[in-house]
CSV table of N, CA and C and ligand atoms in Angstrom, one decimal:
chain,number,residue,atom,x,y,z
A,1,UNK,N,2.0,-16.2,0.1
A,1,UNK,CA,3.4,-16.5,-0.2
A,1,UNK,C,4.1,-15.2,-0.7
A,2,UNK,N,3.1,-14.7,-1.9
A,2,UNK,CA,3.7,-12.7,-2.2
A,2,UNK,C,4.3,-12.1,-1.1
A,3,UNK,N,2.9,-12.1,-0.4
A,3,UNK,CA,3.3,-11.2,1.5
A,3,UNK,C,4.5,-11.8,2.0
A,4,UNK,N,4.6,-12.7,2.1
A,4,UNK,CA,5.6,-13.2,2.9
A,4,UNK,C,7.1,-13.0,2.0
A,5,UNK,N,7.1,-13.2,0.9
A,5,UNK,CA,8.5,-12.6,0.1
A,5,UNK,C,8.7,-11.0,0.3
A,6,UNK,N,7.7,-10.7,-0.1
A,6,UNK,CA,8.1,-9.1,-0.1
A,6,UNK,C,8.0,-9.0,1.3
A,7,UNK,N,7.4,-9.2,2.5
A,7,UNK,CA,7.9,-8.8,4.0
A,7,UNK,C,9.3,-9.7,4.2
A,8,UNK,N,9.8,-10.5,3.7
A,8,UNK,CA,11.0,-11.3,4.1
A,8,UNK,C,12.0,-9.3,3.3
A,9,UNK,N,11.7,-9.7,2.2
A,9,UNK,CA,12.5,-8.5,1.4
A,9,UNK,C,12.8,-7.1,1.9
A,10,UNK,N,11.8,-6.8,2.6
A,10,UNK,CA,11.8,-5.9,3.1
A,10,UNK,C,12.5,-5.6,4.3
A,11,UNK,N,12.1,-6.8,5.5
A,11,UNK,CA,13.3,-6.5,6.6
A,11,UNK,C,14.3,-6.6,6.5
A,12,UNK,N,14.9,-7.6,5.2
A,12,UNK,CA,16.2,-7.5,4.7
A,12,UNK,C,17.0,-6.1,4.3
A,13,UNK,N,15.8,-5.3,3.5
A,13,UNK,CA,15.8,-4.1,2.9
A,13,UNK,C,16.0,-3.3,3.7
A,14,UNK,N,15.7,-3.0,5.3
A,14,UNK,CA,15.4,-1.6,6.8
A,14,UNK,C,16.4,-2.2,7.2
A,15,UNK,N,16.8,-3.6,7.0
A,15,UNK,CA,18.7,-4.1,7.8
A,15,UNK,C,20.1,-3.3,6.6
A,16,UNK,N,19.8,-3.8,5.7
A,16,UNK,CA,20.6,-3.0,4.7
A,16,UNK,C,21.2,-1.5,5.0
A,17,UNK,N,19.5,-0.8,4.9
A,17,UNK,CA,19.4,1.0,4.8
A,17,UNK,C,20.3,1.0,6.2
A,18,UNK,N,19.5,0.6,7.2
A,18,UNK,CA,20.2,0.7,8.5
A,18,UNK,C,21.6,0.6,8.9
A,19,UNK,N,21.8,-0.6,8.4
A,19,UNK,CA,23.4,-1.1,9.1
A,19,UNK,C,24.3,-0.6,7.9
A,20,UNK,N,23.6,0.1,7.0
A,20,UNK,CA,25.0,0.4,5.8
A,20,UNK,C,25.9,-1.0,5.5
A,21,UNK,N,26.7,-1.8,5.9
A,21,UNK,CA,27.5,-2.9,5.4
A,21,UNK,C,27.0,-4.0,5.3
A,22,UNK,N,27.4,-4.6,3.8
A,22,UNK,CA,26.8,-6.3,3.8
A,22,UNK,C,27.2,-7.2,4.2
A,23,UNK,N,28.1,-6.7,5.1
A,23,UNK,CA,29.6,-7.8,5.3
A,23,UNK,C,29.0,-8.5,6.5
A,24,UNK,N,29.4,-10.3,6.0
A,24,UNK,CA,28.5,-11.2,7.1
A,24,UNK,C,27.3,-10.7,7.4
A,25,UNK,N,26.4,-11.1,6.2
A,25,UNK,CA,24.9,-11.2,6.5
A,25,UNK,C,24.7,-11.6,5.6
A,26,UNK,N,23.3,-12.8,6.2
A,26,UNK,CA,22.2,-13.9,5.6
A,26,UNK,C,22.2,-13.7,4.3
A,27,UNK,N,21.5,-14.8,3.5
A,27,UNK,CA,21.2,-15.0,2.7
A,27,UNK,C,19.6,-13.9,2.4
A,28,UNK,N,18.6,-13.7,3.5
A,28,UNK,CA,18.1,-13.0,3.0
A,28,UNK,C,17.9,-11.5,3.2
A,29,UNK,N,19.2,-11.2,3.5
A,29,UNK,CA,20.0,-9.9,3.6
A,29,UNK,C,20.3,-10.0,2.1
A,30,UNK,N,21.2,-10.4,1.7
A,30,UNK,CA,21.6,-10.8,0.5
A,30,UNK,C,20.7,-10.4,-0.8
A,31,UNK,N,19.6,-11.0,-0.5
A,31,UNK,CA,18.6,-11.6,-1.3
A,31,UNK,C,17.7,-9.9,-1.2
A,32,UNK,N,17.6,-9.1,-0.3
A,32,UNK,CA,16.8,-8.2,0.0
A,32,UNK,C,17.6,-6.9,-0.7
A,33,UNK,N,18.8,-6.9,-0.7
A,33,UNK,CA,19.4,-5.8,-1.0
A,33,UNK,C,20.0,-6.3,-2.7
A,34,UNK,N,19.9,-7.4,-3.0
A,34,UNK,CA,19.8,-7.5,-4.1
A,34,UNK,C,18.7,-7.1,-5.3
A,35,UNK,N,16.9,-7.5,-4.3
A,35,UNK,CA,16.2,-6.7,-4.8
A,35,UNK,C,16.1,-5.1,-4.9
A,36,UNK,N,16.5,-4.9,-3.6
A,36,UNK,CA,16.3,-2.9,-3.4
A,36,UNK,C,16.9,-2.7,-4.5
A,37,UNK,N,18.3,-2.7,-4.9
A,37,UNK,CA,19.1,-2.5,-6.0
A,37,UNK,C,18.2,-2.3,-7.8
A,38,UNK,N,17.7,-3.9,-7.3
A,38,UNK,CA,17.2,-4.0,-9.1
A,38,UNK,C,15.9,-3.4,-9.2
A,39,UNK,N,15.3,-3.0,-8.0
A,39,UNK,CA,13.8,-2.7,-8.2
A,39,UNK,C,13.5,-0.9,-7.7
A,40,UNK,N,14.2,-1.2,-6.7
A,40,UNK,CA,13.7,0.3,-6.3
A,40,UNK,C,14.7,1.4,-6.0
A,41,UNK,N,16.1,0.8,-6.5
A,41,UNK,CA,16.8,2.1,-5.9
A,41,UNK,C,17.1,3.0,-7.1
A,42,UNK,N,16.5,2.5,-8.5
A,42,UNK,CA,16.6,3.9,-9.3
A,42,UNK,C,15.9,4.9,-8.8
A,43,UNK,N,14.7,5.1,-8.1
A,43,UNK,CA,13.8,5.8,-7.7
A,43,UNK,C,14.6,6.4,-6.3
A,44,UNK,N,14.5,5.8,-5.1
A,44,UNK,CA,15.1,5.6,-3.6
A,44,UNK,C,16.5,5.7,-3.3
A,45,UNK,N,17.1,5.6,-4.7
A,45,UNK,CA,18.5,5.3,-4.1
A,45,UNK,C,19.2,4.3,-3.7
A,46,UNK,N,20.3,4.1,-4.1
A,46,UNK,CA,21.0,3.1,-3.3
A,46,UNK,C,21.3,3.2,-2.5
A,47,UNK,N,21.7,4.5,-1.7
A,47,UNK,CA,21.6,5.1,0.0
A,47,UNK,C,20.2,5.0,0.8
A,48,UNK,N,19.3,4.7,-0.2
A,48,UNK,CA,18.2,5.0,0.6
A,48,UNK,C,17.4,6.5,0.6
A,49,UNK,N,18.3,7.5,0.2
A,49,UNK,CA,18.1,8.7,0.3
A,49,UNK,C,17.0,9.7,-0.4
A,50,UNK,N,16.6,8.5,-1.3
A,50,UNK,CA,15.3,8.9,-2.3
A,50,UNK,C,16.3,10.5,-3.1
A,51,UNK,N,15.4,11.0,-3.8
A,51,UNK,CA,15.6,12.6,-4.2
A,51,UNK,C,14.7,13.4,-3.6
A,52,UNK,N,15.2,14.5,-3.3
A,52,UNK,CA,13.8,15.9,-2.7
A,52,UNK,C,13.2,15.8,-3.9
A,53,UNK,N,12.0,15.8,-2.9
A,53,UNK,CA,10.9,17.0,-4.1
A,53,UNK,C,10.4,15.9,-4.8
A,54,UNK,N,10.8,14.6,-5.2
A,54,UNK,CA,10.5,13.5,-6.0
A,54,UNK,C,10.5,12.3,-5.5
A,55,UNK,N,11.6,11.7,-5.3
A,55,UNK,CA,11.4,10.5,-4.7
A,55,UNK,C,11.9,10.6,-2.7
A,56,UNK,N,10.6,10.1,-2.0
A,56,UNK,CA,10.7,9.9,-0.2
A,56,UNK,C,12.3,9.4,-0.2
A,57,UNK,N,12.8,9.6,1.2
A,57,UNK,CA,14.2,8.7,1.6
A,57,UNK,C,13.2,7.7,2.3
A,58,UNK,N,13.8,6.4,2.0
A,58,UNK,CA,13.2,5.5,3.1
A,58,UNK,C,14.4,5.3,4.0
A,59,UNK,N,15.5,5.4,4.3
A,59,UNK,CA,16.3,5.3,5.2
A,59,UNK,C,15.8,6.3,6.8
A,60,UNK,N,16.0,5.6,7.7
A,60,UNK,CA,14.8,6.4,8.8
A,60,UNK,C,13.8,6.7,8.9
A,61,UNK,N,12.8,6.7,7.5
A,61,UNK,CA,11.8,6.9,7.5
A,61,UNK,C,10.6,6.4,8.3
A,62,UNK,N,9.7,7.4,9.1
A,62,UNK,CA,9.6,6.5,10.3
A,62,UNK,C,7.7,5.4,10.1
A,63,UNK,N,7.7,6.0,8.5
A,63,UNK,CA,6.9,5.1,8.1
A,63,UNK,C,7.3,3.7,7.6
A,64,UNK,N,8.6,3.7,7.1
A,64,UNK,CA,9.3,2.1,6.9
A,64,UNK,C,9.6,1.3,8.4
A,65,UNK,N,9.9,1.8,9.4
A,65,UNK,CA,10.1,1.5,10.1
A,65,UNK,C,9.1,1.0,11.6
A,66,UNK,N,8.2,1.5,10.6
A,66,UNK,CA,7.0,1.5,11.3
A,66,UNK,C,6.1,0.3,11.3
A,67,UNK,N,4.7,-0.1,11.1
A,67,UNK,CA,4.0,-1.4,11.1
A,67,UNK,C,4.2,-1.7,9.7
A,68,UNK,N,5.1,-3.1,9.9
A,68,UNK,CA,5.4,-4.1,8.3
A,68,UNK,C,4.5,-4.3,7.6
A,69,UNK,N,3.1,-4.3,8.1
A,69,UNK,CA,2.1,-4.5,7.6
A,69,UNK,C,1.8,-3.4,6.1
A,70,UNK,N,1.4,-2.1,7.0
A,70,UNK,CA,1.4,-1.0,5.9
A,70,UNK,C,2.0,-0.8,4.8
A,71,UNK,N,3.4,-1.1,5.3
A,71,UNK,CA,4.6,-0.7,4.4
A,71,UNK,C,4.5,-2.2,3.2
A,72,UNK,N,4.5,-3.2,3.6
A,72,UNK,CA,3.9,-4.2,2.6
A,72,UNK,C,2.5,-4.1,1.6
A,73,UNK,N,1.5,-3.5,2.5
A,73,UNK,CA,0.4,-3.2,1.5
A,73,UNK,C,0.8,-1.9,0.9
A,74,UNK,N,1.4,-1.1,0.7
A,74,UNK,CA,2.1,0.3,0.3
A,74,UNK,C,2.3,0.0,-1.1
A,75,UNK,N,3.3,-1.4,-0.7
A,75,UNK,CA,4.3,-1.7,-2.1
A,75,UNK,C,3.4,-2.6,-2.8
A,76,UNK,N,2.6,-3.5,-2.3
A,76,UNK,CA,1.8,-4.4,-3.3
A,76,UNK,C,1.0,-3.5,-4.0
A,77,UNK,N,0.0,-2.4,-3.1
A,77,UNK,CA,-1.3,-2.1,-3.9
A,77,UNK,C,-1.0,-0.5,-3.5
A,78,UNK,N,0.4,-0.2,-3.1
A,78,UNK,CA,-0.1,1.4,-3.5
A,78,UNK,C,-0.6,2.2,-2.4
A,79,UNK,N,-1.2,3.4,-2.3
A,79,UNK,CA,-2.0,4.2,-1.6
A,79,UNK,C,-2.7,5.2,-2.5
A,80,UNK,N,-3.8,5.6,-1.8
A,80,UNK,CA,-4.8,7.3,-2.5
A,80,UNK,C,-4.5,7.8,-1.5
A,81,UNK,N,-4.3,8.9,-2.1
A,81,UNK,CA,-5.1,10.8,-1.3
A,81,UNK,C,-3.7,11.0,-1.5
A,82,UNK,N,-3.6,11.8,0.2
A,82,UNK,CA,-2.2,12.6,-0.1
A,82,UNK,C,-1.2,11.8,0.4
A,83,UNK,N,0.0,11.6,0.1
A,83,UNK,CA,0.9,11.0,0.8
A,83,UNK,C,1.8,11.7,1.8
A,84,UNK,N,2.8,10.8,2.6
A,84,UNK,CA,3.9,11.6,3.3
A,84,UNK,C,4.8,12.3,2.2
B,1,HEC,C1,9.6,4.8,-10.4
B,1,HEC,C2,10.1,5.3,-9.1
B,1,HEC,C3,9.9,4.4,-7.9
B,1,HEC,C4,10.4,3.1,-7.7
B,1,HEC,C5,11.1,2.2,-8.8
B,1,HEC,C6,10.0,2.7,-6.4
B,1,HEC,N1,9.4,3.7,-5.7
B,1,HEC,FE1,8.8,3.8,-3.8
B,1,HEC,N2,8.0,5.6,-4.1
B,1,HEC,C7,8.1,6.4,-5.2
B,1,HEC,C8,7.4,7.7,-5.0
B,1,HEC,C9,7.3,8.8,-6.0
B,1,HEC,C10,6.9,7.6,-3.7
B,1,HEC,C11,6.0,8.7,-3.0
B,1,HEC,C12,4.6,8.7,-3.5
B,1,HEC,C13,3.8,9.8,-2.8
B,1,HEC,O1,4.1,10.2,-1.7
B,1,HEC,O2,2.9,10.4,-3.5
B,1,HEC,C14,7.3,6.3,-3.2
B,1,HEC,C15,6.9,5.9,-1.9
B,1,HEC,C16,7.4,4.8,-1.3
B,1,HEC,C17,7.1,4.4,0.0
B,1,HEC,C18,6.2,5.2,1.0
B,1,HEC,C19,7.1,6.1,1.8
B,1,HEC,C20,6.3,7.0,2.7
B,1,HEC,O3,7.0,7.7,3.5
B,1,HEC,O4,5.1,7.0,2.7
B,1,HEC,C21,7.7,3.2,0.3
B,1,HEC,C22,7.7,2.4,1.5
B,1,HEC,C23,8.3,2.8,-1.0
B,1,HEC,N3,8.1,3.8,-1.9
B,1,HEC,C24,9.1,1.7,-1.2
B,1,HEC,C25,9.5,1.2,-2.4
B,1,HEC,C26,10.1,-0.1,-2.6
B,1,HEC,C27,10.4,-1.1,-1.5
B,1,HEC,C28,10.5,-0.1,-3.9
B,1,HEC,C29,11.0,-1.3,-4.6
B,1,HEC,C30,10.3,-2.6,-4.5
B,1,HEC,C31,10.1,1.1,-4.5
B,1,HEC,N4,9.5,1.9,-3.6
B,1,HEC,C32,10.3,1.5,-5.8
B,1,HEC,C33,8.8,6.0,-6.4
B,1,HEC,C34,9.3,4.8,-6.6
């Protein structure tokens, strides 16, 4: 049920970064960019744009956009070694 909220959240999240405007969209558009906001965009941005040097942009990023899977175990449990 976790998985499936945070992957609900998340494509809400890659619709957000992507289409720029909230205007007429879902509830879990709504609900997704609600989270980005409270959770991750001190870090990421509210553009998505991250900071150099510190925080990744996930907007285009072609690991967000990439297998939902990853990007879901990313944010539950993290990664080791080196990152992108
Ligand atoms: C406290 C700051 C902070 C917050 C809050 C934060 N992140 Fe991050 N995030 C980072 C940093 C730093 C990295 C890069 C880690 C590295 O490469 O070593 C990262 C990496 C990522 C990556 C991997 C990007 C890549 O190219 O590999 C994703 C996806 C991500 N964050 C999503 C999120 C989401 C979704 C949220 C909110 C639920 C979030 N982050 C909240 C700091 C943050």
């Amino acid at each position: 049920m976790e998985r499936f909220i945070v992957f609900i959240s998340l494509v809400a999240l890659i619709g957000w970064i992507s289409l720029g405007q909230a205007q007429g969209a879902d509830k879990a558009f709504q609900e997704g960019k609600k989270l980005f906001e409270n959770t991750c965009a001190d870090c990421h941005r509210l553009n998505g744009q991250g900071l150099p040097a510190k925080f990744p942009a996930l907007d285009k990023n072609p690991f967000v956009i990439g297998d939902p899977n990853q990007v879901i175990d990313t944010v539950l449990n993290g990664r080791k070694g080196k990152l992108g």
